[in-house]
Amino acid sequence: KLLLPQKASSLTLFRSALERLDFDNVALKKLPLDSSDEPGVRQVKGACFSRVKPTPLTKPRFVAVSHEALALLGLDGEEVQNDPLGPEYLSGSRVMPGSEPAAHCYCGHQFGQFAGQLGDGAACYLGEVKVPPGQDPVLLRENPSGRWEIQVKGAGLTPFSRQADGRKVLRSSIREFLCSEVMFFLGVPTTRAGSVVTSDSRVVRDVYYSGNPLNERCSVVLRIAPTFLRFGSFEIFKQPDEFTGRRGPSCGRDDIRGQMMDYVIEMFYPEIQQNHPDRVERNVAFFREVMVRTARLVAQWQCVGFCHGVLNTDNMSILGLTLDYGPYGFMDRFDPDFICNASDNSGRYSYKAQPAICRWNLVKLAEALDPELPPDRAEAVVDEYLDLYNGFYLDNMRKKLGLLTKNEPEDEMLITELLQTMHDTGADFTNTFRSLSQISCPGEGETETETEEDIVKKASDLLLEQCASLEELKAANKPSMDPRELAMLLSMAQSNPALFQMISDRATIARQLDRLGKLKDLMETSQEELKTKQAEDWSRWIARYRKRLARELEGQSDAAAVREERVRVMDSTNPRVILRNYIAQNAIEAAENGDFSEVQRVLQVLEKPFSSQPGLEFPAWVGGGEQGERDEGEEHQQEAASASTSAARAPVPYHSKPPAWANEICVT
């Protein structure tokens, strides 16, 4: 009899860390589960989750792991990487003890139209892991549920896969993995990514929708968050849409809506649950908190130049996290009309549109919560959004400019003029902000012989290094529309407005005409004239900025301490390096050719985005260094999409403006 506990103890001892994860899958206990086990794509009515069986991969293997993200689960990254079953467990190819794979049902408004049932078409809920002892109290405040939901994305078919195959490829998986982590290290609320696994399983993808499909490797990302519930989770109850006629699969099930709200508020907003015994007041407080978090989030996006690309309601987190990294992009040259998603022809989700789109999505969430959330109360909350967003944005921007001791009404105009100057000169968004801490405050390190004009010129020369050349500006302002098509649409707008509205819109045409006008001016300008104009524009703004910095010092007993704090705050707010598309593309192409070391190196660089890291300035292959870890799977084919290898390009440091070839990168 004494042998039994010893045997049980030895079994536990020999279980791996992944096999010892402590699952407590509360969502599947508290929210309705699909009663059907019917395979294949179908409408899922009256349920929030459907049980699924992830499809195993052939020869799964790690591309990279995030030690910081895995630590949330109490896991050691090295131990996970060395676990022979690790890639199987973290790709869904083998189910961990306690895991209960399921797919979440949700709906969404996509590009402004209600799309009906969507759901986890490629993602798979594995379960919820209890927070390990000793977790950072800051993380616990952000995740009061005491559990981390883990998902695998790319694990095969679910009832929600529609016409797709439930798989993801190396390109998209590496992009999601890296951006999930860099956003965290930039201080932006986000879901996390613990690992990327690739395999010898393959799927066909037409990367650019050009009729040239490729066989690509199936790959899987492990995603981590308190929950992946989203605005669209509540749209499964939607009545028939007045425009599309589509309805939510659980239309009429008000009981489940109430059940979902109880679950979300009790688990993730416990203070609201405790402080509002009245149900309506509780629900209003919950919606207001979601609104506040959303406003804060999009303000942070704008301040790091991040563009999400697909801000549909099904990609908006109910916790105010950045969710679902698809055709995102960090802006290089500042352009308020920046569109990172090549599929977004109308610019609905452009950089400058993001704050308004998030407000629109909040309105749709409010509609989805009715009658639990009275419409008049919801409207009053949404009316607070714009002022809140502007407040968050200005607070962030003041830090980026080092304006810390005073809040002046003129600051907003100074910020607007800075962005306009950046736009006019084609300045790099990230590097321009990073350079601002090098502009001195009046009286700081100035010699007797140095005039104000000398100081302004020195600062102007610094910022001119980040400006676009004449050829770059010409390329940037070239209309994307054929001149004949533009002429036809202009004529149609006058002669047949109804038909014009069906195939285009005035904002798109206005953007094309604006580009044409700028291009015409540039064609009549020389490089020398452009540089002179850029220098004048920057000199004018720098003079205003230095006057504002002088007012920061007024009434301060220790001016040196104020200057020192200004530089410290600016350099910890303005990143030195971000995940530019060309950096991700280099890592992707190396991985597609069997070298995973660049993915790991980029992650290492991005874990400290505000710091200079000697020895990590360039990709690993620069200077003839070792390529690093190679893929031990089947022999790699040199595919057409990767024919132009990263190593053949002129190398640039990670903190550099993008090289010319980066303009050819197309993300859809």
PDB file of C-alpha atoms in Angstrom, residues 54-55 87 102 114 146 152 158 162 177 190 221 241 244 294 454 456 464 494 612:
ATOM      1  CA  PRO A  54      -6.436  20.306 -33.192  1.00  0.00           C
ATOM      2  CA  THR A  55      -4.890  18.810 -36.336  1.00  0.00           C
ATOM      3  CA  PRO A  87       6.794  21.672 -30.112  1.00  0.00           C
ATOM      4  CA  ALA A 102     -12.164  24.599 -27.966  1.00  0.00           C
ATOM      5  CA  PHE A 114     -22.011  43.036 -40.272  1.00  0.00           C
ATOM      6  CA  GLY A 146      -5.727  34.544 -11.569  1.00  0.00           C
ATOM      7  CA  VAL A 152      -2.668  28.046 -30.473  1.00  0.00           C
ATOM      8  CA  THR A 158     -12.872  24.409 -36.450  1.00  0.00           C
ATOM      9  CA  ARG A 162     -15.471  29.004 -43.272  1.00  0.00           C
ATOM     10  CA  PHE A 177       4.950  36.433 -32.527  1.00  0.00           C
ATOM     11  CA  THR A 190      -1.302  43.536 -25.803  1.00  0.00           C
ATOM     12  CA  VAL A 221       1.836  30.685 -32.549  1.00  0.00           C
ATOM     13  CA  ASP A 241     -28.804  43.602 -39.708  1.00  0.00           C
ATOM     14  CA  THR A 244     -26.813  42.880 -44.807  1.00  0.00           C
ATOM     15  CA  THR A 294      -9.847  51.570 -25.655  1.00  0.00           C
ATOM     16  CA  ASP A 454      24.034  78.282 -34.585  1.00  0.00           C
ATOM     17  CA  VAL A 456      19.041  75.936 -34.197  1.00  0.00           C
ATOM     18  CA  LEU A 464      17.394  66.684 -41.686  1.00  0.00           C
ATOM     19  CA  GLN A 494     -20.494  64.689 -61.562  1.00  0.00           C
ATOM     20  CA  SER A 612      21.388  50.782 -27.545  1.00  0.00           C
TER      21      SER A 612
END
